[in-house]
Amino acid sequence: MASPSPTGNPTEVQMSQLVLPCHTNHCGELSTGQLLKWIDTAACLSAERHAGCPCVTASMDDIYFEHTISQPYINPPGQRDGRNGVCVGQVVNIKAKVNRAFNSSMEVGIQVSYEDLCSGKHCSICKAYATFVAQAPSGSKVKLKPLTPQTEEEKIEHSIAAERRRMRLVHKDTLKDLLTRSPRETELETRDGSAAVPAEKTRVESVELVLPPHANHQGNTFGGQIMAWMENVATIAASRLCHAHPTLRAIEMFHFRGPSQVGDRLVLKAIVNNAFKNSMEVGVCAEAYGQEMSVSRRHINSAFMTFVVLDQEGRPRTLPMVAPEPGDGVRRYREASARKKIRLDRKYVVSCKQTEVPLSVPWDQSNKVYLSYNNVSALKTLVAKANWALAREKEKVRMYTLEEDKFLSFRIEMSVRIAAGRAFSLLSDLRRRHEWDSHYASAELVQQVDDDDMIYHVVSQTLSHENKPQDFVILASRRKPCSKGDPYVVAFRSVTLPTHPASASFTRGETLCSGFCIWPESEETSKVAYYNQATPGYLNYVTTNVAGLSSNFCATFEACEKFLLKNKEDLIVRLQDL
């Protein structure tokens, strides 16, 4: 059953489902298709609670399954159960709430866990993000009211939702760019003791007639039902390759291209695109047509699913190789390899906590989207924290600190008589920072990634413990406001570039998370705030200023104000000349 949240968030929906034998697959595990139905239902209820009108699923982001829900499993003597499951009779808890509303679409965050009623144990199953579009009875899109987050968690999700939306929109371009720069020749992997299985042998095609029980309350085919049918044919294709019962580990984005209705026939196609050592990618698509003799089919959905085969110890088995079909088969084979790299980049750069990745992440063309996402979302997360404490105040400059876990972060802010957009343009160019920040000796633009991302080589005036000047390789990511109330953002983080290795002349420094947020206060006044999550090499300098033993921070920020005021008129003239 689904119920509103007792926490006061008007969009939050909580659903609890008791797992029954009719919900399980042939392995005794909760069917992933059934789980997808529950997820889509809860997310839709949350979306419609905010929109106040019918909503349709536009997409479902990558889902990584951490656990399965299975029936009791009796191991042979001396062996342990390697599966991460619990028995039928346990409860699946789903929590869904709208993270952010855009013009006519909204992002819904979904958290899924299971509960052992006997022991009281709770464990996460997966986390997902779905995009819904509000529709009027006429079928036209509805302009949504903005969502105001209340808690720290909601503020973080609300802020980062804009970055996730940006990443979704450029996903296809990222894949295309990676394939363009990859070798055209497909080199088949060699694996000891196994011959390649022709991909054609894994092909599955199935047809479903959409009946009234398959429709949602608007008369269209229920999105969760389509996802369940797609998971079914994908599992069959994976089984044909490995001749075993595969376990679904991840689903790459479901993208709904159009609706289907009761009476439509849905043709579901699946094939193994590529098999890596311990995992395989299965491509699935769904097409719809209205009459039995109709030759015109509508492509309504597609997805890519990653399967593994586990042994009794819970370890992935080595899989057979796949020999792709000529033409489209080779294209799908190459794209599967590119998607695997993108998934690894995304998991390494985006999903990890800040403490789980090195300060300087290697930058290359294929992971630029995810590094940019990580850069901006890390700063937005820091900005949304609730426990900032005022440490010092000197005239117009205020300094705040945030102590948590292993990090000491600080924030310096002041109001400046300059339009937010002009301050954004001036502060996002690191080549001019030496004009107001005495710690900067120089900053060279080494790579213009795109309009929003640049990589700089920065030389600092500050000497290290080795009595050498420090240098940095910094990714600067800029974002204009996504909607009213959002700040202008300039985020900085360290990256590594093969063209700029550490030099004996400098001590290579690193920055984990820093940058500017600029909020418009009026047409000609802005609140400018600088944030920094202090790294060990910077910590002594921070604590000296926090304790009041130095006023360098305040002096630097006052110099920043003078720089902005001095150059705002020059900037207006340059913009008018463009």
Coordinates of C-alpha atoms in Angstrom, one line a residue:
M1 CA 0.0 0.0 0.0
A2 CA 1.1 3.6 -0.6
S3 CA 0.6 6.4 1.9
P4 CA 1.7 10.0 2.4
S5 CA 4.8 10.7 4.4
P6 CA 4.4 11.5 8.1
T7 CA 7.5 13.8 7.8
G8 CA 5.5 16.7 6.3
N9 CA 6.9 16.6 2.7
P10 CA 3.7 16.9 0.6
T11 CA 5.2 14.9 -2.3
E12 CA 6.6 12.0 -0.4
V13 CA 5.0 8.6 -0.9
Q14 CA 5.8 5.5 1.1
M15 CA 4.8 2.1 -0.2
S16 CA 5.2 -1.2 1.6
Q17 CA 4.7 -4.5 -0.2
L18 CA 4.8 -8.0 1.3
V19 CA 6.7 -10.4 -1.0
L20 CA 4.5 -13.3 -1.9
P21 CA 5.3 -16.4 -4.0
C22 CA 3.3 -14.9 -6.9
H23 CA 5.9 -12.1 -7.0
T24 CA 8.9 -14.4 -7.4
N25 CA 10.7 -15.7 -10.5
H26 CA 11.8 -19.3 -11.2
C27 CA 14.8 -18.8 -8.8
G28 CA 12.6 -17.9 -5.9
E29 CA 13.8 -14.3 -6.0
L30 CA 11.5 -11.3 -6.2
S31 CA 11.0 -10.6 -9.9
T32 CA 12.8 -7.5 -11.0
G33 CA 9.9 -6.8 -13.3
Q34 CA 7.5 -6.8 -10.3
L35 CA 9.9 -4.5 -8.4
L36 CA 10.0 -2.1 -11.4
K37 CA 6.1 -2.0 -11.4
W38 CA 6.1 -1.0 -7.7
I39 CA 8.8 1.6 -8.2
D40 CA 7.0 3.2 -11.1
T41 CA 3.7 3.3 -9.2
A42 CA 5.2 4.9 -6.2
A43 CA 7.1 7.5 -8.3
C44 CA 4.0 8.3 -10.3
L45 CA 1.9 8.9 -7.2
S46 CA 4.6 11.3 -5.9
A47 CA 4.8 13.2 -9.2
E48 CA 1.0 13.5 -9.4
R49 CA 0.8 14.7 -5.8
H50 CA 3.0 17.7 -6.8
A51 CA 1.5 18.3 -10.2
G52 CA -2.1 17.9 -9.3
C53 CA -2.8 16.3 -12.6
P54 CA -1.9 13.1 -14.5
C55 CA 1.8 12.4 -15.1
V56 CA 3.6 10.0 -17.5
T57 CA 7.0 8.4 -17.1
A58 CA 9.6 10.0 -19.4
S59 CA 12.7 8.1 -18.2
M60 CA 14.1 6.1 -15.4
D61 CA 17.8 6.6 -14.6
D62 CA 20.4 3.9 -14.1
I63 CA 19.4 1.4 -11.4
Y64 CA 22.1 -0.6 -9.6
F65 CA 20.7 -3.6 -7.7
E66 CA 22.6 -4.2 -4.4
H67 CA 20.5 -7.2 -3.1
T68 CA 17.9 -9.7 -4.3
I69 CA 14.9 -11.0 -2.3
S70 CA 14.8 -14.8 -2.4
Q71 CA 13.2 -17.8 -0.9
P72 CA 15.1 -19.9 1.7
Y73 CA 18.1 -21.5 0.0
I74 CA 19.6 -24.7 1.5
N75 CA 23.4 -25.0 0.8
P76 CA 25.2 -28.3 0.4
P77 CA 27.2 -29.3 3.5
G78 CA 30.2 -27.1 4.0
Q79 CA 29.1 -24.4 1.7
R80 CA 27.7 -21.0 2.4
D81 CA 25.0 -19.0 0.5
G82 CA 26.7 -16.3 -1.5
R83 CA 23.5 -14.6 -2.5
N84 CA 22.4 -11.4 -0.8
G85 CA 18.8 -12.3 -0.3
V86 CA 16.1 -12.8 2.3
C87 CA 13.0 -15.1 2.4
V88 CA 9.6 -14.6 0.8
G89 CA 7.4 -13.1 3.5
Q90 CA 9.7 -10.1 3.9
V91 CA 8.6 -6.5 3.1
V92 CA 9.8 -4.2 0.3
N93 CA 9.7 -0.5 1.4
I94 CA 9.7 2.1 -1.3
K95 CA 10.0 5.8 -0.6
A96 CA 9.5 8.3 -3.4
K97 CA 9.5 12.1 -3.4
V98 CA 9.9 14.9 -6.0
N99 CA 13.4 16.4 -5.8
R100 CA 12.8 19.2 -8.2
A101 CA 10.2 20.6 -10.6
F102 CA 11.3 22.2 -13.8
N103 CA 9.0 23.7 -16.4
S104 CA 6.8 20.7 -17.3
S105 CA 9.0 17.9 -16.0
M106 CA 10.1 16.8 -12.5
E107 CA 12.7 14.5 -11.0
V108 CA 11.5 11.9 -8.5
G109 CA 14.0 10.2 -6.2
I110 CA 13.2 6.6 -5.2
Q111 CA 14.8 4.6 -2.4
V112 CA 14.0 0.9 -2.1
S113 CA 14.9 -1.3 0.8
Y114 CA 13.8 -4.6 2.3
E115 CA 12.8 -5.4 5.9
D116 CA 13.2 -8.7 7.7
L117 CA 10.1 -8.8 9.9
C118 CA 11.6 -11.4 12.3
S119 CA 15.0 -9.8 13.0
G120 CA 14.1 -6.2 12.2
K121 CA 17.0 -6.0 9.8
H122 CA 16.8 -3.3 7.0
C123 CA 18.9 -3.4 3.9
S124 CA 19.1 -1.3 0.7
I125 CA 18.0 -2.8 -2.6
C126 CA 18.5 0.1 -5.0
K127 CA 18.2 3.8 -5.6
A128 CA 16.8 5.4 -8.7
Y129 CA 15.7 8.7 -10.3
A130 CA 12.7 9.0 -12.6
T131 CA 11.6 11.9 -14.7
F132 CA 7.9 12.5 -15.1
V133 CA 6.0 14.9 -17.4
A134 CA 2.7 16.5 -16.3
Q135 CA 0.0 16.4 -18.9
A136 CA -3.4 18.2 -19.2
P137 CA -6.5 16.2 -20.2
S138 CA -6.0 17.5 -23.7
G139 CA -2.5 16.0 -23.8
S140 CA -0.7 19.3 -23.7
K141 CA 2.1 19.8 -21.2
V142 CA 1.4 21.5 -17.9
K143 CA 3.7 24.2 -16.4
L144 CA 4.6 23.0 -12.9
K145 CA 4.8 25.1 -9.7
P146 CA 8.3 25.3 -8.2
L147 CA 9.2 23.0 -5.3
T148 CA 10.6 24.5 -2.1
P149 CA 12.9 22.1 -0.3
Q150 CA 12.9 22.1 3.6
T151 CA 15.5 19.8 5.0
E152 CA 19.2 19.7 4.3
E153 CA 18.8 16.4 2.4
E154 CA 16.0 17.9 0.3
K155 CA 18.1 21.0 -0.4
I156 CA 21.0 18.9 -1.6
E157 CA 18.8 16.8 -3.9
H158 CA 17.0 19.8 -5.2
S159 CA 20.3 21.5 -6.1
I160 CA 22.0 18.5 -7.7
A161 CA 18.8 17.6 -9.7
A162 CA 19.7 20.3 -12.2
E163 CA 23.1 18.6 -12.7
R164 CA 21.6 15.2 -13.2
R165 CA 19.2 16.7 -15.8
R166 CA 22.1 18.2 -17.6
M167 CA 24.0 14.9 -17.6
R168 CA 20.9 13.1 -19.0
L169 CA 20.6 15.5 -21.9
V170 CA 24.2 15.1 -23.0
H171 CA 24.4 11.3 -22.5
K172 CA 24.0 10.5 -26.2
D173 CA 26.6 13.0 -27.2
T174 CA 29.0 11.5 -24.6
L175 CA 28.6 8.0 -26.1
K176 CA 28.9 9.3 -29.7
D177 CA 32.0 11.3 -28.9
L178 CA 33.6 8.2 -27.2
L179 CA 32.9 6.0 -30.2
T180 CA 34.2 8.7 -32.7
R181 CA 37.6 8.7 -30.9
S182 CA 37.7 4.9 -30.5
P183 CA 39.4 2.6 -33.1
R184 CA 37.0 1.6 -35.8
E185 CA 38.3 -2.0 -35.9
T186 CA 36.6 -4.3 -33.4
E187 CA 39.0 -6.6 -31.6
L188 CA 37.3 -9.6 -30.2
E189 CA 38.5 -10.6 -26.8
T190 CA 40.2 -14.0 -26.4
R191 CA 39.2 -16.1 -23.4
D192 CA 40.9 -19.4 -22.5
G193 CA 38.9 -22.6 -23.2
S194 CA 35.8 -21.1 -24.8
A195 CA 34.6 -20.4 -28.3
A196 CA 32.6 -17.3 -29.1
V197 CA 28.9 -17.7 -29.2
P198 CA 27.2 -16.1 -32.1
A199 CA 25.0 -13.2 -30.8
E200 CA 22.2 -14.3 -33.1
K201 CA 21.7 -17.4 -30.8
T202 CA 20.7 -15.1 -28.0
R203 CA 18.1 -13.1 -29.9
V204 CA 14.6 -13.0 -28.4
E205 CA 11.4 -11.6 -29.8
S206 CA 8.1 -11.7 -28.0
V207 CA 4.7 -10.0 -28.5
E208 CA 2.3 -8.9 -25.8
L209 CA -1.3 -7.7 -26.3
V210 CA -2.0 -4.7 -24.1
L211 CA -5.2 -5.5 -22.1
P212 CA -7.1 -3.3 -19.6
P213 CA -5.2 -4.7 -16.5
H214 CA -2.0 -3.5 -18.2
A215 CA -3.2 0.1 -18.5
N216 CA -2.7 3.0 -16.0
H217 CA -5.5 5.4 -14.9
Q218 CA -5.1 7.4 -18.1
G219 CA -5.7 4.4 -20.5
N220 CA -2.0 4.2 -21.6
T221 CA 0.1 1.1 -21.1
F222 CA 1.5 1.3 -17.6
G223 CA 5.2 2.2 -17.8
G224 CA 6.1 -0.3 -15.0
Q225 CA 4.5 -3.1 -17.0
I226 CA 6.5 -2.2 -20.1
M227 CA 9.7 -2.3 -18.1
A228 CA 8.7 -5.6 -16.6
W229 CA 8.1 -7.1 -20.1
M230 CA 11.5 -5.8 -21.2
E231 CA 13.3 -7.3 -18.2
N232 CA 11.6 -10.6 -19.0
V233 CA 12.9 -10.9 -22.6
A234 CA 16.3 -9.6 -21.5
T235 CA 16.6 -12.3 -18.9
I236 CA 15.8 -14.9 -21.6
A237 CA 18.5 -13.6 -23.9
A238 CA 21.1 -13.6 -21.1
S239 CA 20.2 -17.2 -20.2
R240 CA 20.7 -18.3 -23.8
L241 CA 24.3 -17.2 -23.6
C242 CA 25.3 -18.6 -20.2
H243 CA 22.8 -21.5 -20.0
A244 CA 22.2 -20.6 -16.4
H245 CA 20.0 -18.3 -14.4
P246 CA 21.5 -14.8 -14.6
T247 CA 21.2 -12.1 -12.0
L248 CA 20.3 -8.5 -13.1
R249 CA 22.9 -6.1 -11.7
A250 CA 22.1 -2.8 -13.5
I251 CA 19.7 -1.1 -15.9
E252 CA 20.8 1.8 -18.0
M253 CA 18.2 4.5 -18.5
F254 CA 14.7 3.5 -19.7
H255 CA 13.7 6.2 -22.1
F256 CA 10.0 6.4 -23.1
R257 CA 9.7 7.8 -26.6
G258 CA 5.9 7.6 -26.8
P259 CA 2.8 6.0 -25.4
S260 CA 0.9 2.9 -26.2
Q261 CA -2.7 2.1 -25.5
V262 CA -5.0 -0.8 -24.6
G263 CA -5.4 -2.9 -27.8
D264 CA -1.9 -2.2 -29.0
R265 CA 0.5 -5.1 -29.7
L266 CA 4.0 -4.6 -28.1
V267 CA 6.9 -6.4 -29.8
L268 CA 9.8 -6.8 -27.4
K269 CA 13.2 -7.6 -28.8
A270 CA 16.4 -8.5 -26.9
I271 CA 19.9 -9.6 -27.8
V272 CA 23.2 -9.9 -26.0
N273 CA 25.3 -7.0 -27.4
N274 CA 28.6 -7.9 -25.7
A275 CA 29.9 -10.3 -23.0
F276 CA 32.8 -9.2 -20.9
K277 CA 34.7 -11.5 -18.5
N278 CA 32.1 -11.5 -15.7
S279 CA 29.2 -9.5 -17.1
M280 CA 27.1 -9.1 -20.2
E281 CA 25.1 -6.3 -21.7
V282 CA 21.7 -7.1 -23.2
G283 CA 20.0 -4.5 -25.4
V284 CA 16.2 -4.4 -25.3
C285 CA 13.7 -2.4 -27.3
A286 CA 9.9 -2.2 -27.4
E287 CA 7.8 -1.4 -30.5
A288 CA 4.0 -0.9 -30.7
Y289 CA 1.5 -1.2 -33.5
G290 CA -2.3 -0.9 -33.5
Q291 CA -3.7 -3.6 -35.8
E292 CA -2.5 -7.1 -36.4
M293 CA -1.8 -6.5 -40.1
S294 CA -0.2 -3.1 -39.6
V295 CA 3.4 -2.8 -40.9
S296 CA 4.1 0.6 -39.1
R297 CA 5.6 0.1 -35.7
R298 CA 6.4 2.8 -33.2
H299 CA 9.6 2.6 -31.2
I300 CA 8.4 3.4 -27.7
N301 CA 11.2 2.3 -25.3
S302 CA 14.7 1.0 -25.2
A303 CA 17.2 0.1 -22.4
F304 CA 20.4 -1.8 -21.7
M305 CA 20.6 -4.3 -18.9
T306 CA 23.8 -5.8 -17.3
F307 CA 23.6 -9.4 -16.0
V308 CA 26.0 -11.6 -14.1
V309 CA 26.0 -15.3 -13.2
L310 CA 26.8 -16.0 -9.6
D311 CA 28.3 -19.3 -8.3
Q312 CA 27.3 -20.7 -4.9
E313 CA 29.9 -18.5 -3.2
G314 CA 28.2 -15.4 -4.7
R315 CA 31.1 -14.7 -7.0
P316 CA 30.6 -13.8 -10.7
R317 CA 31.4 -16.7 -13.1
T318 CA 33.4 -16.2 -16.3
L319 CA 31.1 -15.9 -19.3
P320 CA 31.4 -17.1 -22.8
M321 CA 32.5 -14.6 -25.5
V322 CA 30.0 -13.2 -28.0
A323 CA 30.7 -13.0 -31.8
P324 CA 28.7 -10.0 -33.1
E325 CA 26.7 -10.1 -36.3
P326 CA 28.1 -8.0 -39.2
G327 CA 26.8 -4.5 -39.5
D328 CA 24.5 -3.5 -36.7
G329 CA 25.8 -6.3 -34.5
V330 CA 29.3 -4.9 -34.6
R331 CA 27.9 -1.4 -33.9
R332 CA 26.1 -2.7 -30.9
Y333 CA 29.2 -4.6 -29.8
R334 CA 31.3 -1.4 -29.9
E335 CA 28.6 0.7 -28.2
A336 CA 28.4 -1.9 -25.4
S337 CA 32.1 -1.5 -24.7
A338 CA 31.7 2.3 -24.7
R339 CA 28.7 2.1 -22.3
K340 CA 30.8 -0.1 -20.0
K341 CA 33.5 2.6 -19.8
I342 CA 30.9 5.3 -19.2
R343 CA 29.3 3.2 -16.4
L344 CA 32.7 2.8 -14.8
D345 CA 33.5 6.5 -15.1
R346 CA 30.1 7.3 -13.7
K347 CA 30.4 4.9 -10.8
Y348 CA 34.0 6.0 -10.0
V349 CA 33.5 9.8 -10.4
V350 CA 29.8 10.4 -9.7
S351 CA 28.6 7.7 -7.3
C352 CA 31.5 7.6 -4.9
K353 CA 31.7 9.8 -1.8
Q354 CA 34.3 12.5 -1.7
T355 CA 36.3 10.5 0.8
E356 CA 36.4 7.5 -1.5
V357 CA 38.1 9.0 -4.5
P358 CA 41.6 10.6 -4.8
L359 CA 41.8 14.4 -4.8
S360 CA 43.0 14.6 -8.4
V361 CA 41.0 12.4 -10.7
P362 CA 42.5 11.7 -14.2
W363 CA 40.7 13.8 -16.8
D364 CA 40.0 12.6 -20.4
Q365 CA 37.5 13.4 -23.0
S366 CA 35.2 10.4 -22.2
N367 CA 34.7 11.3 -18.5
K368 CA 34.5 15.0 -18.9
V369 CA 30.7 15.1 -18.3
Y370 CA 30.9 13.1 -15.1
L371 CA 33.9 15.1 -13.7
S372 CA 32.0 18.3 -14.4
Y373 CA 28.9 16.8 -12.7
N374 CA 31.0 15.7 -9.7
N375 CA 32.7 19.1 -9.5
V376 CA 29.5 21.2 -9.5
S377 CA 27.4 18.7 -7.4
A378 CA 30.1 18.5 -4.7
L379 CA 30.1 22.3 -4.3
K380 CA 26.3 22.4 -4.3
T381 CA 26.2 19.7 -1.6
L382 CA 28.6 21.8 0.5
V383 CA 26.5 24.9 0.0
A384 CA 23.3 23.1 1.1
K385 CA 24.8 21.9 4.4
A386 CA 22.8 23.2 7.4
N387 CA 25.4 23.4 10.2
W388 CA 27.4 26.4 9.1
A389 CA 28.6 28.4 12.1
L390 CA 29.6 32.1 12.0
A391 CA 33.3 32.2 13.0
R392 CA 34.3 35.8 12.3
E393 CA 32.8 39.1 11.0
K394 CA 34.7 42.1 9.9
E395 CA 32.8 45.0 8.5
K396 CA 30.9 43.5 5.4
V397 CA 32.8 40.2 5.3
R398 CA 31.5 37.2 7.2
M399 CA 33.3 33.9 7.7
Y400 CA 31.6 30.7 8.5
T401 CA 32.9 27.2 9.3
L402 CA 31.5 23.7 9.0
E403 CA 33.1 20.8 10.9
E404 CA 32.2 17.3 9.8
D405 CA 34.0 13.9 9.7
K406 CA 37.4 14.4 8.3
F407 CA 36.9 17.9 6.8
L408 CA 36.9 21.5 7.9
S409 CA 35.1 23.7 5.4
F410 CA 34.8 27.4 5.4
R411 CA 32.6 30.0 3.6
I412 CA 33.3 33.7 3.2
E413 CA 30.6 36.0 1.9
M414 CA 29.7 39.6 1.4
S415 CA 27.3 41.8 -0.6
V416 CA 28.8 43.6 -3.6
R417 CA 27.2 46.3 -5.8
I418 CA 27.5 44.4 -9.0
A419 CA 25.0 42.4 -11.1
A420 CA 25.3 38.7 -10.4
G421 CA 25.9 37.8 -14.1
R422 CA 28.8 40.3 -14.3
A423 CA 30.4 38.9 -11.1
F424 CA 30.0 35.4 -12.5
S425 CA 31.9 36.4 -15.7
L426 CA 34.7 38.0 -13.8
L427 CA 35.2 35.3 -11.2
S428 CA 35.0 32.4 -13.5
D429 CA 38.2 33.4 -15.4
L430 CA 41.1 32.1 -13.3
R431 CA 43.5 34.0 -15.5
R432 CA 42.5 37.2 -13.7
R433 CA 42.5 35.9 -10.2
H434 CA 46.0 37.1 -9.5
E435 CA 44.6 40.7 -9.8
W436 CA 42.9 40.3 -6.5
D437 CA 44.2 37.1 -4.8
S438 CA 47.8 37.5 -3.6
H439 CA 48.1 33.7 -3.3
Y440 CA 47.9 33.3 -7.1
A441 CA 51.1 34.0 -9.1
S442 CA 49.6 33.0 -12.5
A443 CA 46.9 30.8 -14.1
E444 CA 47.3 29.4 -17.7
L445 CA 44.3 28.1 -19.6
V446 CA 45.6 24.8 -20.9
Q447 CA 42.3 23.4 -22.3
Q448 CA 38.9 24.9 -23.2
V449 CA 36.8 21.8 -22.7
D450 CA 33.5 23.5 -23.7
D451 CA 31.6 26.7 -22.9
D452 CA 31.1 25.6 -19.3
D453 CA 34.4 23.8 -18.4
M454 CA 38.0 24.9 -18.5
I455 CA 41.2 23.4 -17.2
Y456 CA 43.9 25.7 -15.8
H457 CA 47.5 25.3 -14.6
V458 CA 47.8 27.5 -11.6
V459 CA 51.0 28.6 -9.9
S460 CA 50.7 29.8 -6.3
Q461 CA 52.8 32.3 -4.4
T462 CA 52.5 30.1 -1.3
L463 CA 55.6 28.0 -0.5
S464 CA 55.2 24.4 0.5
H465 CA 57.0 22.6 3.4
E466 CA 59.7 21.8 0.7
N467 CA 60.2 25.6 0.3
K468 CA 59.0 25.4 -3.3
P469 CA 56.0 27.2 -4.8
Q470 CA 52.9 25.1 -5.3
D471 CA 51.2 24.4 -8.6
F472 CA 47.7 23.0 -9.3
V473 CA 45.9 21.6 -12.3
I474 CA 42.3 22.7 -11.8
L475 CA 39.0 22.0 -13.6
A476 CA 36.8 25.0 -13.4
S477 CA 33.1 24.3 -14.1
R478 CA 30.5 27.1 -14.6
R479 CA 26.8 27.0 -14.3
K480 CA 24.2 29.7 -14.8
P481 CA 21.0 29.5 -12.8
C482 CA 18.6 26.8 -13.9
S483 CA 15.6 28.6 -12.4
K484 CA 14.8 31.6 -10.3
G485 CA 16.4 31.4 -6.9
D486 CA 19.4 29.4 -8.1
P487 CA 22.9 30.9 -7.8
Y488 CA 25.5 31.3 -10.4
V489 CA 28.1 28.6 -9.7
V490 CA 31.8 28.4 -10.4
A491 CA 33.3 25.1 -9.0
F492 CA 36.9 24.1 -8.8
R493 CA 38.6 20.7 -8.3
S494 CA 41.9 19.2 -9.0
V495 CA 42.4 16.8 -12.0
T496 CA 45.5 15.2 -13.5
L497 CA 46.5 15.8 -17.1
P498 CA 49.2 13.8 -19.0
T499 CA 50.4 17.0 -20.6
H500 CA 51.0 18.6 -17.2
P501 CA 52.7 16.1 -14.8
A502 CA 54.2 17.1 -11.5
S503 CA 57.4 19.1 -11.9
A504 CA 60.5 19.2 -9.7
S505 CA 60.3 23.0 -9.7
F506 CA 56.9 22.9 -7.8
T507 CA 55.1 21.0 -5.1
R508 CA 51.9 19.7 -6.7
G509 CA 49.0 20.9 -4.6
E510 CA 45.4 19.7 -4.7
T511 CA 41.9 21.1 -4.1
L512 CA 39.0 18.8 -3.4
C513 CA 36.0 21.1 -3.5
S514 CA 36.0 24.9 -3.7
G515 CA 34.3 27.7 -5.7
F516 CA 31.9 30.6 -5.8
C517 CA 28.2 30.9 -5.5
I518 CA 26.6 34.2 -6.5
W519 CA 23.0 35.1 -5.7
P520 CA 21.3 38.1 -7.2
E521 CA 19.9 40.4 -4.4
S522 CA 18.7 43.1 -6.8
E523 CA 19.5 44.1 -10.4
E524 CA 22.7 45.7 -9.3
T525 CA 23.6 43.9 -6.0
S526 CA 24.8 40.4 -5.4
K527 CA 25.8 38.2 -2.5
V528 CA 29.1 36.6 -3.4
A529 CA 30.2 33.6 -1.4
Y530 CA 33.4 31.5 -1.6
Y531 CA 33.5 27.9 -0.3
N532 CA 36.4 25.7 0.3
Q533 CA 36.7 22.2 1.7
A534 CA 40.2 22.5 3.2
T535 CA 42.8 19.8 2.3
P536 CA 45.6 19.0 4.8
G537 CA 48.1 21.3 3.1
Y538 CA 45.7 24.2 3.5
L539 CA 44.4 23.4 7.0
N540 CA 46.9 25.4 9.0
Y541 CA 46.2 28.6 7.0
V542 CA 42.4 28.1 7.5
T543 CA 42.6 27.5 11.2
T544 CA 44.9 30.6 11.7
N545 CA 42.2 32.8 10.1
V546 CA 39.3 31.1 11.9
A547 CA 41.1 31.7 15.3
G548 CA 41.5 35.4 14.5
L549 CA 45.3 35.1 14.4
S550 CA 45.3 36.4 10.8
S551 CA 43.0 38.5 8.6
N552 CA 44.2 37.3 5.2
F553 CA 40.9 35.9 4.3
C554 CA 39.0 39.1 4.9
A555 CA 41.7 41.2 3.2
T556 CA 41.6 38.9 0.1
F557 CA 37.8 39.1 -0.1
E558 CA 37.9 42.9 0.2
A559 CA 40.4 42.9 -2.6
C560 CA 37.9 40.7 -4.6
E561 CA 35.2 43.3 -4.0
K562 CA 37.5 46.1 -5.3
F563 CA 38.3 44.0 -8.4
L564 CA 34.7 43.4 -9.2
L565 CA 33.7 47.1 -8.8
K566 CA 36.7 48.3 -10.8
N567 CA 36.1 45.9 -13.7
K568 CA 32.3 45.9 -13.9
E569 CA 32.1 48.9 -16.2
D570 CA 34.8 47.5 -18.4
L571 CA 32.9 44.3 -18.7
I572 CA 29.7 46.2 -19.7
V573 CA 31.6 47.9 -22.5
R574 CA 33.1 44.6 -23.8
L575 CA 29.8 42.9 -23.8
Q576 CA 28.2 45.8 -25.7
D577 CA 31.0 45.5 -28.3
L578 CA 30.3 41.8 -29.0

